[in-house]
PDB file of C-alpha atoms in Angstrom:
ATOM      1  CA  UNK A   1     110.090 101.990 105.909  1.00  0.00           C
ATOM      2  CA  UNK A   2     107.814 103.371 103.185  1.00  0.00           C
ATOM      3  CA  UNK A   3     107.694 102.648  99.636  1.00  0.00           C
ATOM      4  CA  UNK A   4     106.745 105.654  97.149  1.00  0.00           C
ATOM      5  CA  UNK A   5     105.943 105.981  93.740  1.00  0.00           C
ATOM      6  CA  UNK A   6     105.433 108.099  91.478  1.00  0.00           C
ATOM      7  CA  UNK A   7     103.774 108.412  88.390  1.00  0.00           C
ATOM      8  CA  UNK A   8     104.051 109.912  85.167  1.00  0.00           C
ATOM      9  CA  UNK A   9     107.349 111.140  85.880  1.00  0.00           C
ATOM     10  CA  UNK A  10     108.639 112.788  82.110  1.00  0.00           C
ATOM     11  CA  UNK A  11     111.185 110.705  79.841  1.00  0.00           C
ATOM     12  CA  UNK A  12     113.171 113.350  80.288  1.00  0.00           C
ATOM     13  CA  UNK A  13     113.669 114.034  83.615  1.00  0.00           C
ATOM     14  CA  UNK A  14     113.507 110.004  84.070  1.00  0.00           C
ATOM     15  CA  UNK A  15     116.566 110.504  81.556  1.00  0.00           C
ATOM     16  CA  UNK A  16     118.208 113.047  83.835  1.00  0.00           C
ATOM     17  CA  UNK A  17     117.777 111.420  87.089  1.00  0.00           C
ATOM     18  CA  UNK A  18     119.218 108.154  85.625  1.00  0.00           C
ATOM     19  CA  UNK A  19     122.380 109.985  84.163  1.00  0.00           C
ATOM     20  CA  UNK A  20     122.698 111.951  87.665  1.00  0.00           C
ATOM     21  CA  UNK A  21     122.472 109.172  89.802  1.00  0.00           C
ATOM     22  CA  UNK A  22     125.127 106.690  87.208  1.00  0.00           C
ATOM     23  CA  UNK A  23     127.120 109.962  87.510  1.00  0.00           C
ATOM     24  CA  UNK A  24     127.613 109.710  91.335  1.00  0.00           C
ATOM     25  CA  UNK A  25     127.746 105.991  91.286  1.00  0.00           C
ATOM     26  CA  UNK A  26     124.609 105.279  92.670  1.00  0.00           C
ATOM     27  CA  UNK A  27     121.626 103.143  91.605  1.00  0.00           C
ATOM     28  CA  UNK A  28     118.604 105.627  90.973  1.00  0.00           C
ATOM     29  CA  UNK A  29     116.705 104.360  93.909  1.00  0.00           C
ATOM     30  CA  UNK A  30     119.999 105.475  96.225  1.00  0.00           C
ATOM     31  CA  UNK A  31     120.110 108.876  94.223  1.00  0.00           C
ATOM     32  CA  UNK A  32     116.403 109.581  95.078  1.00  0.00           C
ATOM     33  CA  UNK A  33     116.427 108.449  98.611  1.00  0.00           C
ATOM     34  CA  UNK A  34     119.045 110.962  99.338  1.00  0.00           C
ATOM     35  CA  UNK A  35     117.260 113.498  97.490  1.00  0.00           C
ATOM     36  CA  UNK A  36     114.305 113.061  98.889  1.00  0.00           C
ATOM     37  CA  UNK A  37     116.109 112.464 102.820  1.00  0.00           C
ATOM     38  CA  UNK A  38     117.911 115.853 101.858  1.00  0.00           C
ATOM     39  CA  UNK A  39     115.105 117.995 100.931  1.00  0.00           C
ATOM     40  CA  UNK A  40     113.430 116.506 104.047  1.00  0.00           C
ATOM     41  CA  UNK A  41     116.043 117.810 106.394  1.00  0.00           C
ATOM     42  CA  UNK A  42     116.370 121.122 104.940  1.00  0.00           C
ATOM     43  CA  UNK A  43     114.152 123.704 106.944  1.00  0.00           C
ATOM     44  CA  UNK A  44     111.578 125.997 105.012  1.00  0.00           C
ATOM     45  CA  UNK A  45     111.949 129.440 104.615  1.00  0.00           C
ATOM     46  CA  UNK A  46     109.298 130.291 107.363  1.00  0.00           C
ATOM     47  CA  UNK A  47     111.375 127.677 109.815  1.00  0.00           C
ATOM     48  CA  UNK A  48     114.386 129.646 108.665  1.00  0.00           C
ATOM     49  CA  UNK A  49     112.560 133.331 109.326  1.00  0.00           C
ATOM     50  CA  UNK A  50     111.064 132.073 112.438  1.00  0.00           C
ATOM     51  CA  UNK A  51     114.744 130.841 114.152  1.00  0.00           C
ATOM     52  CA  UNK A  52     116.451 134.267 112.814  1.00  0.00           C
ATOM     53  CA  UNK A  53     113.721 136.408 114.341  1.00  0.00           C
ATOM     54  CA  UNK A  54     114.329 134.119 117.788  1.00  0.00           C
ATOM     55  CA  UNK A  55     117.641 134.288 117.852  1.00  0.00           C
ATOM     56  CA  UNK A  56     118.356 138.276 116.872  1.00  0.00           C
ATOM     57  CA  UNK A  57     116.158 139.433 119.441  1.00  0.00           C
ATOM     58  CA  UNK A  58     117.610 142.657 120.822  1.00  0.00           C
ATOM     59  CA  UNK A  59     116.315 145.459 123.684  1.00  0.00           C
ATOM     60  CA  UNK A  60     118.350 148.246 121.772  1.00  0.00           C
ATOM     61  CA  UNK A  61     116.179 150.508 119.946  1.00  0.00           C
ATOM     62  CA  UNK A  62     117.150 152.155 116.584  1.00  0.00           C
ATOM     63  CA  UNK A  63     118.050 155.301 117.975  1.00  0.00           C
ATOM     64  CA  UNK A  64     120.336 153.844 120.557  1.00  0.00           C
ATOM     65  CA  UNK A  65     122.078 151.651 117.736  1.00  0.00           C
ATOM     66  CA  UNK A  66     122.253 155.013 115.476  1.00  0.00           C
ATOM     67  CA  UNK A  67     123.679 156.912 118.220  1.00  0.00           C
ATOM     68  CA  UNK A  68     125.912 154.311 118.902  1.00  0.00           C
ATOM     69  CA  UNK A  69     127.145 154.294 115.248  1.00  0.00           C
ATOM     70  CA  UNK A  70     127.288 158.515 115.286  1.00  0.00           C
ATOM     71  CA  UNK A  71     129.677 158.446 118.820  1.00  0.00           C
ATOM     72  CA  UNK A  72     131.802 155.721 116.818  1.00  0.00           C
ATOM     73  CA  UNK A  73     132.296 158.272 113.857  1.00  0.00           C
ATOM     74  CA  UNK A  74     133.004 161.205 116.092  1.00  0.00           C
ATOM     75  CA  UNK A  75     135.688 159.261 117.770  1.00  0.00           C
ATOM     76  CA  UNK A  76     137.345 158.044 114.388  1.00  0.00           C
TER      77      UNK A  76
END
C-alpha cells in the first residue's frame, strides 16, 4: 500500500478529525483510511448521470406516454 500525507492541514480541522475519529473509537489514521476508502468508492455525479441515462432508456415517445396517461384518466 501507499502512504499519504498531507500538509498544512488547519488546527482546527486537525482538532475535528481527532475528536471524530476518538468519537467512533478509532485511531485517526483508521478514521481517515475509511474516509478516504469511502469517498473512493462513491461514484461521481457524471458516473451517476451516465448509469441513469443507460439504464432508463425507453422507445416510448412523449406523446405515447401522455396519451397513455389521458386513456388512464378517461377510464377513472
Amino acid at each position: 500500500m501507499t502512504a499519504i500525507t498531507i500538509r498544512d492541514v488547519p488546527d482546527p480541522a486537525l482538532e475535528a478529525l481527532k475528536l471524530k475519529a476518538a468519537q467512533t473509537g478509532r485511531s485517526l489514521q483508521a478514521y481517515l483510511l475509511d474516509l478516504v476508502t469511502r469517498d473512493a468508492r462513491t461514484p461521481t455525479l457524471a458516473d451517476m448521470m451516465a448509469r441513469l441515462d443507460r439504464e432508463t432508456r425507453t422507445e416510448l415517445a412523449t406523446s405515447d406516454i401522455l396519451a397513455a396517461i389521458d386513456e388512464g384518466r378517461e377510464r377513472g
